[in-house]
mmCIF file of C-alpha atoms in Angstrom:
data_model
loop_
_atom_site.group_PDB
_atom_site.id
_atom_site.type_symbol
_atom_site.label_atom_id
_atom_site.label_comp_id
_atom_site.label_asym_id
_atom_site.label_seq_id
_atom_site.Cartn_x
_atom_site.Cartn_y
_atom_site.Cartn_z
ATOM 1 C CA UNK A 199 -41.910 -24.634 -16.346
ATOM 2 C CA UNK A 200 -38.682 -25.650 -17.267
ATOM 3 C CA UNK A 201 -35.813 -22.965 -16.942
ATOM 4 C CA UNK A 202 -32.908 -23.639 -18.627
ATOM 5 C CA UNK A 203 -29.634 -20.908 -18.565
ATOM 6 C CA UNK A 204 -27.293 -21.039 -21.440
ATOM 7 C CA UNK A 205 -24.329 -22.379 -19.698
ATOM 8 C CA UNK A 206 -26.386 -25.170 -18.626
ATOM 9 C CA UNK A 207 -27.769 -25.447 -21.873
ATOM 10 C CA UNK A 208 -24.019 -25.321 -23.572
ATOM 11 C CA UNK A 209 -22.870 -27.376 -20.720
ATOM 12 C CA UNK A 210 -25.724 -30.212 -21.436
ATOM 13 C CA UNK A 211 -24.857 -29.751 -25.151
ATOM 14 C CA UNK A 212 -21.294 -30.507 -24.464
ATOM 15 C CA UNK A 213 -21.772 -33.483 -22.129
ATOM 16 C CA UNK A 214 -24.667 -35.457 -23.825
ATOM 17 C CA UNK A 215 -28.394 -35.611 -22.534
ATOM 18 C CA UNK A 216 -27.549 -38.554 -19.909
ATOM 19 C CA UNK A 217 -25.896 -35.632 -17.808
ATOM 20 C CA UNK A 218 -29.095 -33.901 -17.554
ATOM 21 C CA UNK A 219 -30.396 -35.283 -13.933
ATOM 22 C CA UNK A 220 -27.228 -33.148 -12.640
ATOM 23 C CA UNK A 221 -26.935 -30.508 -14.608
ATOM 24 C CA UNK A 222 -30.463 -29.292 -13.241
ATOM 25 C CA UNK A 223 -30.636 -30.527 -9.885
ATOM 26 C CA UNK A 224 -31.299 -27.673 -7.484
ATOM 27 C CA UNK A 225 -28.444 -26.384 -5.214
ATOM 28 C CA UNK A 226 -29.231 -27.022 -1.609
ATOM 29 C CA UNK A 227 -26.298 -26.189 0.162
ATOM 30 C CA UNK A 228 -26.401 -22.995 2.246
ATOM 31 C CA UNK A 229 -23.898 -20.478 2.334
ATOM 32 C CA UNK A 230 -21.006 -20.754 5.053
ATOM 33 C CA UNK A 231 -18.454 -18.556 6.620
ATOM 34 C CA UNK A 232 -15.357 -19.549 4.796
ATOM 35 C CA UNK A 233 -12.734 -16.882 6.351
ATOM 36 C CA UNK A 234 -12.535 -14.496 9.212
ATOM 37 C CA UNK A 235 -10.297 -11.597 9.556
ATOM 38 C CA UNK A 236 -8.036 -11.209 11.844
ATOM 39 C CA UNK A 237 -8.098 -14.693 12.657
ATOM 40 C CA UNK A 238 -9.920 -15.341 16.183
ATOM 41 C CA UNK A 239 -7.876 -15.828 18.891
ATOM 42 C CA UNK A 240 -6.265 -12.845 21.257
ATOM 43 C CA UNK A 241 -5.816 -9.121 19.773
ATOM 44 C CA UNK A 242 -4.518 -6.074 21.271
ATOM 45 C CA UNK A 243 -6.773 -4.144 18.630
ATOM 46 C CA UNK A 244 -10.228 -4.973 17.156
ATOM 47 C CA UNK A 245 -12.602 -2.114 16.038
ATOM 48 C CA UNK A 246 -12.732 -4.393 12.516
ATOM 49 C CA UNK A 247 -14.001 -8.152 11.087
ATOM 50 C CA UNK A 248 -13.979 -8.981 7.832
ATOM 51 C CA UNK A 249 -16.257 -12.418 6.842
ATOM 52 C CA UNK A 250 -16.409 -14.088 3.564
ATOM 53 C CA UNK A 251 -19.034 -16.001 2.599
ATOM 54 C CA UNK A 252 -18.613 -19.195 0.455
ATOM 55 C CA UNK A 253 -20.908 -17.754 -2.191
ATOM 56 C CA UNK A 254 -22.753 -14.314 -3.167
ATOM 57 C CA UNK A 255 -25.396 -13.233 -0.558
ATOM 58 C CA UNK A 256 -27.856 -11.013 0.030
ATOM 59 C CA UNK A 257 -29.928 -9.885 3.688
ATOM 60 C CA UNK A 258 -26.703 -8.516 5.173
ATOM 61 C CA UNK A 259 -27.627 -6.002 7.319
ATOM 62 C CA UNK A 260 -25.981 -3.714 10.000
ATOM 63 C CA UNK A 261 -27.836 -5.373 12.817
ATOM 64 C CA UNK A 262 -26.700 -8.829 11.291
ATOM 65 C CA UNK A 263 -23.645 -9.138 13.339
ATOM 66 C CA UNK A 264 -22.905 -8.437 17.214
ATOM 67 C CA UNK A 265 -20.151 -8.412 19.108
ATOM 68 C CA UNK A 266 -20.449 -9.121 22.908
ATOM 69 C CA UNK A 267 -24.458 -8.576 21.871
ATOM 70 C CA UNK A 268 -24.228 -4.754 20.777
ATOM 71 C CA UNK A 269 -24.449 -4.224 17.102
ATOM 72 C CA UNK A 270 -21.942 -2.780 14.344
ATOM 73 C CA UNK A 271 -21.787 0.755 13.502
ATOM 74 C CA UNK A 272 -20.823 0.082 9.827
ATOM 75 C CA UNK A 273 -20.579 -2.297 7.404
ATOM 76 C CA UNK A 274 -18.992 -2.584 3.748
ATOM 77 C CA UNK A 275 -18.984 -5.529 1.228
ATOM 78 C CA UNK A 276 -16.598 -6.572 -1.542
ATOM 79 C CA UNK A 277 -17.533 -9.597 -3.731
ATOM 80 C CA UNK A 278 -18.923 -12.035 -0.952
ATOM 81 C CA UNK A 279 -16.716 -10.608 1.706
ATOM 82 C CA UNK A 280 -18.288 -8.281 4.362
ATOM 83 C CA UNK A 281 -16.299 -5.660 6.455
ATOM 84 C CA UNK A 282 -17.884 -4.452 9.712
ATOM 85 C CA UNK A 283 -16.710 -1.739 11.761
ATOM 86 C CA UNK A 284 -17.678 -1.313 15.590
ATOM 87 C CA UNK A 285 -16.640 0.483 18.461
ATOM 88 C CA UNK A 286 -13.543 -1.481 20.462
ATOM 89 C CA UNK A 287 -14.878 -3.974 23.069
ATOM 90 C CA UNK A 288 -13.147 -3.934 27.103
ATOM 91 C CA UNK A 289 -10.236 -5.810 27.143
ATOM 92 C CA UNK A 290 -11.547 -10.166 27.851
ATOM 93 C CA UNK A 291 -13.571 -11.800 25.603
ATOM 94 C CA UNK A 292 -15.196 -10.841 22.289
ATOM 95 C CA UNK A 293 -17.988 -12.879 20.952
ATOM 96 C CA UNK A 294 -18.817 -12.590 17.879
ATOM 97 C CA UNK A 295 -22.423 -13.638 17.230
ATOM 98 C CA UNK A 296 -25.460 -13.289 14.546
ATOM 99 C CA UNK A 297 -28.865 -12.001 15.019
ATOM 100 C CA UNK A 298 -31.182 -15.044 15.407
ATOM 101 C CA UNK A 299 -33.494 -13.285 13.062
ATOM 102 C CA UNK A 300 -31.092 -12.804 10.506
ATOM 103 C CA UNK A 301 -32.134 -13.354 7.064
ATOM 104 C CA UNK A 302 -28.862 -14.005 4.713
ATOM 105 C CA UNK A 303 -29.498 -16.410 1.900
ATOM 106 C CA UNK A 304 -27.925 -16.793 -1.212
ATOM 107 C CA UNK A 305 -29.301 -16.888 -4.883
ATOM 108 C CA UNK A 306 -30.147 -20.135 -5.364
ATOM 109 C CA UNK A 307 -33.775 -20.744 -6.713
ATOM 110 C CA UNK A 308 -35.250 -21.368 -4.133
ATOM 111 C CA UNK A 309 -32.321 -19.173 -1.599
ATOM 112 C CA UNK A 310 -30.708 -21.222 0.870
ATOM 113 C CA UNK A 311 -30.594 -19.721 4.689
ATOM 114 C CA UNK A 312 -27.231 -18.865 6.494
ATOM 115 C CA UNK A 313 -27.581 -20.691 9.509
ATOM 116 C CA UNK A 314 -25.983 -18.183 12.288
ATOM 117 C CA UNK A 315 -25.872 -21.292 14.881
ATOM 118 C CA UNK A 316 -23.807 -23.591 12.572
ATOM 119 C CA UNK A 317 -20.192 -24.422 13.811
ATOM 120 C CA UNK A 318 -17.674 -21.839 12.733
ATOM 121 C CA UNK A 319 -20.599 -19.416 12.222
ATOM 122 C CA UNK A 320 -19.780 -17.621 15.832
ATOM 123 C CA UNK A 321 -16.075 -16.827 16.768
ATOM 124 C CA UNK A 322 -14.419 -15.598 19.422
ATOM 125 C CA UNK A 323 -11.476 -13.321 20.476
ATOM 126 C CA UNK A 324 -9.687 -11.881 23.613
ATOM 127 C CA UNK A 325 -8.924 -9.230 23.695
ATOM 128 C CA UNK A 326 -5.479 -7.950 25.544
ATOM 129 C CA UNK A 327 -4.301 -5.234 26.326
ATOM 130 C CA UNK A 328 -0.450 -5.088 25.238
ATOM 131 C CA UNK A 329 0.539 -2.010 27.247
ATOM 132 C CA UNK A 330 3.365 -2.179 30.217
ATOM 133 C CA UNK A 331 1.817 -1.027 33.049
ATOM 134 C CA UNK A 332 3.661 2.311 34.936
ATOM 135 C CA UNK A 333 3.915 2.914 38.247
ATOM 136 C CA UNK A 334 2.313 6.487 38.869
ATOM 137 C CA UNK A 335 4.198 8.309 41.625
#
């Protein structure tokens, strides 16, 4: 069966049947992580990560995304951008990582799979600790 939306159908209309091949090919790219804030790299502070994806998803769970391999406490989303919220790490490095099992696609027909291994999909920071040290008498 043929499905056919109305932009692609105005689209088509507008453009002339030889477009057709394109107009209805089936998207195949999977999403990506397009931002991530703060940028990686060292912090004095991170209880916070925002990602955005490079289109709409869906599958985002709390357990989707670790941080030196314990889970988030909370998460929010915004569009395609997704705020978690988890408990400071030690000071060193933070690695940011995705549940091997996770199951983020986005809403293609058929959905295309995040792929948490993909280059830029982990980050890193390190965290430092920006406070003089004292002397204690």
């Amino acid at each position: 069966m043929l499905k056919l939306t109305i932009c692609r159908w105005f689209a088509l209309c507008a453009v002339g049947w030889a477009a057709m091949p394109s107009l209805l090919a089936a998207d195949t790219t999977p999403p990506i992580l397009i931002q991530v804030s703060p940028t990686p790299g060292v912090a004095t502070n991170l209880s916070r990560v925002s990602v955005t994806f490079s289109e709409p998803v869906t599958g985002v769970l709390l357990s989707s995304l670790r941080v030196n391999d314990v889970g988030c406490q909370s998460f929010s989303q915004s569009g395609t951008t997704y705020t978690f919220t988890f408990a400071q790490p030690a000071f060193g490095p933070a690695q940011f990582t995705w549940d091997p099992a996770v199951a983020i696609f986005d809403l293609a027909s058929p959905p295309n799979r995040f792929d948490p291994f993909r280059e830029k999909a982990t980050f890193f920071y390190e965290l430092v600790d920006a406070s003089a040290p004292v002397v204690a008498e």
